[in-house]
Amino acid sequence: MANELRFDGRVAVVTGAGNGVGRSHALLLASRGAKVVVNDLGGSRHGEGKSSAAADSVVAEIKAAGGEAVANYDSVEDGGKIVQNALDTFGGVDIVVNNAGILRDVSFHKMTVQDWDLVYRVHLNGTFRVTHAAWPHMREKGYGRVVMTASASGIYGNFGQANYSAAKLGIYGFANSLTIEGRTKNLHVNTIAPVAGSRMTETMMPKEVVEIIKSEYVSPLVAYLCHESCQETGGLFEVGGGWVTKLRWERTKGHGFNPKLPFTPEDIAGKWDRIVDFTNADHPVTTEDSVQAVLVNLKSK
Ligand code: NAI
């Protein structure tokens, strides 16, 4: 294909690549020339057990198609071992796709500390562990592409997913700061909130929907975000079923009270319509943008 986006010479770590969306990312990157570490612990969707079968079968698929890949069976909680595998086998790491995930869905009043901890450990802490191990190598090279996997549940909330929502939006917060730290070193960090029919979602969606929302529809965006030509960083994207879109923060004009004078809960109530009115809303992108509005109010009174 003319102008094909290629990954020759690049090493990609894809976590949770034995099934679903991660498998699809690994296959696409490998088909475009990347050397791929196919990481998968091989446990159940609830995070129980482990097996080498899932990662092995994806590596076999990649090799059968003429690509290069190595299987890794470590948990993302041992992110250092996964990155070491990339260094030992392929001599570096250029791309990290943090994708591994589990669910422990239960309404909050029934949620155990174990349900909370395991979801946190795999999603937020696992994402941290893998990225933390790869980051110094990418900085040294002056090149890196990181994709985080969040979820609509984190962005909007979802019944029975307080643990998962917290971890998933935590991942986005993590990405926001890494974006700032990575920018001058050509390290780009983006976050996706995918929707796909997989073993994770097969009990949540009708069967006919699971069959048509293919994991393969998520991977073209991930591959583009991982490409050297892509200058996007700090983005948050919803992606699934062939639909790709970007999200941003929106802030109302608000109301500025005079901070030199006392103002009361009743004053807040009196201005409530204005405080929550999104007409002509702003779209702050930095912490400085946020603080600026406060300073402007302080100085204008
Ligand atoms: P999946 O269950 O098909 O695949 C997840 C893979 O991660 C599995 O192969 C599993 O063995 C692996 N894994 C789990 N814990 C691991 C650990 N500690 N270390 C290494 N590997 C581990 O799920 P799916 O749907 O492909 O999900 C992929 C990612 O996308 C997850 O982070 C999920 O939370 C996220 N996501 C998926 C959505 C969907 O609609 N499928 C919706 C929103 C987010």
Tab-separated table of C-alpha atoms in Angstrom, residues 74-281:
chain	number	residue	atom	x	y	z
A	74	ASP	CA	4.142	-11.699	33.519
A	75	SER	CA	1.457	-9.684	35.223
A	76	VAL	CA	1.542	-5.975	34.470
A	77	GLU	CA	2.074	-5.655	38.212
A	78	ASP	CA	5.604	-6.831	37.352
A	79	GLY	CA	5.965	-4.260	34.581
A	80	GLY	CA	9.755	-4.210	34.915
A	81	LYS	CA	9.973	-7.842	33.799
A	82	ILE	CA	7.852	-7.168	30.723
A	83	VAL	CA	10.026	-4.251	29.626
A	84	GLN	CA	13.184	-6.268	30.397
A	85	ASN	CA	11.845	-8.939	28.068
A	86	ALA	CA	11.626	-6.308	25.292
A	87	LEU	CA	15.178	-5.134	25.994
A	88	ASP	CA	16.589	-8.672	26.140
A	89	THR	CA	14.797	-9.925	23.035
A	90	PHE	CA	14.656	-6.896	20.766
A	91	GLY	CA	17.169	-4.452	22.294
A	92	GLY	CA	14.819	-1.602	23.180
A	93	VAL	CA	11.308	-0.318	23.645
A	94	ASP	CA	9.699	2.390	21.502
A	95	ILE	CA	5.982	1.831	21.984
A	96	VAL	CA	3.936	0.845	25.027
A	97	VAL	CA	0.255	0.027	24.701
A	98	ASN	CA	-1.183	-0.348	28.207
A	99	ASN	CA	-4.240	-2.480	27.599
A	100	ALA	CA	-4.395	-5.353	30.113
A	101	GLY	CA	-7.516	-5.356	32.198
A	102	ILE	CA	-9.972	-7.243	34.372
A	103	LEU	CA	-13.368	-6.579	35.896
A	104	ARG	CA	-14.700	-7.037	39.423
A	105	ASP	CA	-18.159	-5.570	38.910
A	106	VAL	CA	-20.318	-5.274	42.003
A	107	SER	CA	-22.430	-2.444	43.412
A	108	PHE	CA	-20.445	-0.264	45.772
A	109	HIS	CA	-22.252	-1.256	48.974
A	110	LYS	CA	-21.262	-4.891	48.297
A	111	MET	CA	-17.728	-4.148	47.034
A	112	THR	CA	-14.950	-5.736	49.073
A	113	VAL	CA	-11.531	-4.260	49.670
A	114	GLN	CA	-10.189	-7.111	47.505
A	115	ASP	CA	-12.472	-6.095	44.598
A	116	TRP	CA	-11.138	-2.544	44.860
A	117	ASP	CA	-7.489	-3.505	45.292
A	118	LEU	CA	-7.259	-6.046	42.482
A	119	VAL	CA	-8.808	-3.698	39.923
A	120	TYR	CA	-6.529	-0.879	41.065
A	121	ARG	CA	-3.465	-3.149	40.984
A	122	VAL	CA	-4.051	-4.393	37.439
A	123	HIS	CA	-5.299	-1.196	35.797
A	124	LEU	CA	-3.728	1.855	37.428
A	125	ASN	CA	-0.741	0.316	39.157
A	126	GLY	CA	-0.069	-2.083	36.256
A	127	THR	CA	-0.133	0.817	33.805
A	128	PHE	CA	2.251	2.699	36.081
A	129	ARG	CA	4.623	-0.268	36.463
A	130	VAL	CA	4.998	-0.955	32.745
A	131	THR	CA	5.259	2.709	31.759
A	132	HIS	CA	7.664	3.487	34.601
A	133	ALA	CA	10.008	0.732	33.455
A	134	ALA	CA	9.912	1.813	29.792
A	135	TRP	CA	10.054	5.602	30.338
A	136	PRO	CA	13.813	5.995	31.057
A	137	HIS	CA	14.698	4.006	27.918
A	138	MET	CA	12.396	6.152	25.808
A	139	ARG	CA	13.740	9.371	27.328
A	140	GLU	CA	17.288	8.300	26.639
A	141	LYS	CA	16.406	7.533	23.024
A	142	GLY	CA	14.390	10.730	22.605
A	143	TYR	CA	11.497	8.747	21.199
A	144	GLY	CA	8.447	7.055	22.639
A	145	ARG	CA	4.770	6.476	22.054
A	146	VAL	CA	2.500	5.424	24.930
A	147	VAL	CA	-1.186	4.597	24.642
A	148	MET	CA	-3.270	4.245	27.793
A	149	THR	CA	-6.571	2.396	27.926
A	150	ALA	CA	-9.279	4.124	29.936
A	151	SER	CA	-13.014	3.554	29.666
A	152	ALA	CA	-16.306	5.351	29.265
A	153	SER	CA	-17.034	3.990	32.767
A	154	GLY	CA	-14.242	6.173	34.111
A	155	ILE	CA	-15.279	9.236	32.128
A	156	TYR	CA	-19.014	9.016	32.789
A	157	GLY	CA	-19.406	6.458	35.605
A	158	ASN	CA	-21.231	3.135	35.482
A	159	PHE	CA	-23.335	1.168	37.925
A	160	GLY	CA	-21.319	-1.572	39.624
A	161	GLN	CA	-17.953	-0.252	38.460
A	162	ALA	CA	-16.775	2.178	41.154
A	163	ASN	CA	-13.430	0.348	41.394
A	164	TYR	CA	-12.947	0.161	37.628
A	165	SER	CA	-14.121	3.759	37.024
A	166	ALA	CA	-11.665	5.123	39.588
A	167	ALA	CA	-8.754	3.174	38.130
A	168	LYS	CA	-9.640	4.067	34.542
A	169	LEU	CA	-9.930	7.804	35.126
A	170	GLY	CA	-6.787	7.605	37.266
A	171	ILE	CA	-5.012	6.325	34.175
A	172	TYR	CA	-6.117	9.434	32.266
A	173	GLY	CA	-4.845	11.708	35.053
A	174	PHE	CA	-1.543	9.821	34.968
A	175	ALA	CA	-1.385	10.364	31.187
A	176	ASN	CA	-2.043	14.094	31.551
A	177	SER	CA	1.095	14.627	33.628
A	178	LEU	CA	3.239	12.257	31.556
A	179	THR	CA	2.192	14.241	28.485
A	180	ILE	CA	3.754	17.352	29.999
A	181	GLU	CA	6.915	15.583	31.179
A	182	GLY	CA	7.388	13.710	27.898
A	183	ARG	CA	6.812	16.522	25.426
A	184	THR	CA	10.380	17.838	25.172
A	185	LYS	CA	11.760	14.301	24.730
A	186	ASN	CA	9.432	13.346	21.866
A	187	LEU	CA	7.486	11.045	24.175
A	188	HIS	CA	3.797	11.209	23.253
A	189	VAL	CA	1.079	9.885	25.536
A	190	ASN	CA	-2.543	9.424	24.514
A	191	THR	CA	-5.538	7.716	26.083
A	192	ILE	CA	-8.358	5.755	24.506
A	193	ALA	CA	-11.750	4.729	25.843
A	194	PRO	CA	-12.603	1.789	23.587
A	195	VAL	CA	-15.824	-0.102	22.991
A	196	ALA	CA	-15.533	-3.600	21.577
A	197	GLY	CA	-17.165	-6.971	21.770
A	198	SER	CA	-14.795	-9.177	23.780
A	199	ARG	CA	-14.857	-11.714	26.578
A	200	MET	CA	-14.862	-8.712	28.937
A	201	THR	CA	-18.055	-7.254	27.467
A	202	GLU	CA	-19.824	-10.360	26.150
A	203	THR	CA	-22.105	-10.552	29.191
A	204	MET	CA	-22.864	-6.813	29.101
A	205	MET	CA	-23.916	-6.437	25.475
A	206	PRO	CA	-26.436	-8.365	23.397
A	207	LYS	CA	-24.764	-11.253	21.500
A	208	GLU	CA	-25.478	-9.723	18.083
A	209	VAL	CA	-23.802	-6.457	19.170
A	210	VAL	CA	-20.740	-8.272	20.583
A	211	GLU	CA	-20.310	-9.914	17.184
A	212	ILE	CA	-20.340	-6.711	15.130
A	213	ILE	CA	-18.342	-4.335	17.402
A	214	LYS	CA	-15.014	-5.876	16.547
A	215	SER	CA	-11.793	-5.307	18.476
A	216	GLU	CA	-10.147	-4.655	15.107
A	217	TYR	CA	-12.042	-1.355	14.856
A	218	VAL	CA	-10.092	0.061	17.829
A	219	SER	CA	-6.586	-0.763	16.618
A	220	PRO	CA	-6.167	1.624	13.641
A	221	LEU	CA	-6.406	4.615	16.030
A	222	VAL	CA	-3.953	3.004	18.441
A	223	ALA	CA	-1.494	2.267	15.639
A	224	TYR	CA	-1.749	5.836	14.333
A	225	LEU	CA	-1.148	7.267	17.830
A	226	CYS	CA	1.917	4.987	18.072
A	227	HIS	CA	3.392	6.120	14.765
A	228	GLU	CA	6.388	8.443	14.557
A	229	SER	CA	4.464	10.776	12.219
A	230	CYS	CA	1.710	11.367	14.797
A	231	GLN	CA	2.226	14.592	16.750
A	232	GLU	CA	-0.874	14.200	18.916
A	233	THR	CA	-0.146	14.005	22.644
A	234	GLY	CA	-2.348	14.286	25.716
A	235	GLY	CA	-5.470	13.361	23.775
A	236	LEU	CA	-8.457	11.405	25.061
A	237	PHE	CA	-10.375	9.482	22.405
A	238	GLU	CA	-13.539	7.422	22.337
A	239	VAL	CA	-13.263	4.694	19.733
A	240	GLY	CA	-15.348	1.708	18.650
A	241	GLY	CA	-17.502	0.278	15.902
A	242	GLY	CA	-15.670	2.369	13.313
A	243	TRP	CA	-16.303	5.648	15.177
A	244	VAL	CA	-13.339	7.743	16.411
A	245	THR	CA	-13.741	10.963	18.393
A	246	LYS	CA	-11.778	13.244	20.707
A	247	LEU	CA	-12.919	14.592	24.078
A	248	ARG	CA	-11.947	17.764	25.956
A	249	TRP	CA	-12.804	19.603	29.134
A	250	GLU	CA	-15.422	22.303	29.125
A	251	ARG	CA	-15.822	25.034	31.782
A	252	THR	CA	-18.632	27.518	32.217
A	253	LYS	CA	-17.878	31.235	32.363
A	254	GLY	CA	-18.888	30.926	36.016
A	255	HIS	CA	-19.407	33.874	38.332
A	256	GLY	CA	-16.676	35.868	40.047
A	257	PHE	CA	-17.523	36.946	43.583
A	258	ASN	CA	-15.501	39.704	45.208
A	259	PRO	CA	-13.060	37.765	47.428
A	260	LYS	CA	-12.484	40.870	49.571
A	261	LEU	CA	-16.097	40.772	50.690
A	262	PRO	CA	-17.758	37.863	52.479
A	263	PHE	CA	-19.973	35.740	50.268
A	264	THR	CA	-22.363	33.111	51.475
A	265	PRO	CA	-24.015	29.829	50.459
A	266	GLU	CA	-27.078	31.969	49.629
A	267	ASP	CA	-24.959	34.049	47.201
A	268	ILE	CA	-23.883	30.797	45.518
A	269	ALA	CA	-27.545	29.739	45.260
A	270	GLY	CA	-28.397	33.143	43.776
A	271	LYS	CA	-25.806	32.781	41.005
A	272	TRP	CA	-26.315	29.052	40.457
A	273	ASP	CA	-27.888	29.425	37.001
A	274	ARG	CA	-24.821	31.320	35.816
A	275	ILE	CA	-22.314	28.981	37.517
A	276	VAL	CA	-23.726	25.973	35.644
A	277	ASP	CA	-24.509	27.715	32.316
A	278	PHE	CA	-22.319	26.318	29.521
A	279	THR	CA	-23.213	29.086	27.039
A	280	ASN	CA	-19.954	30.305	25.411
A	281	ALA	CA	-18.027	27.835	27.587
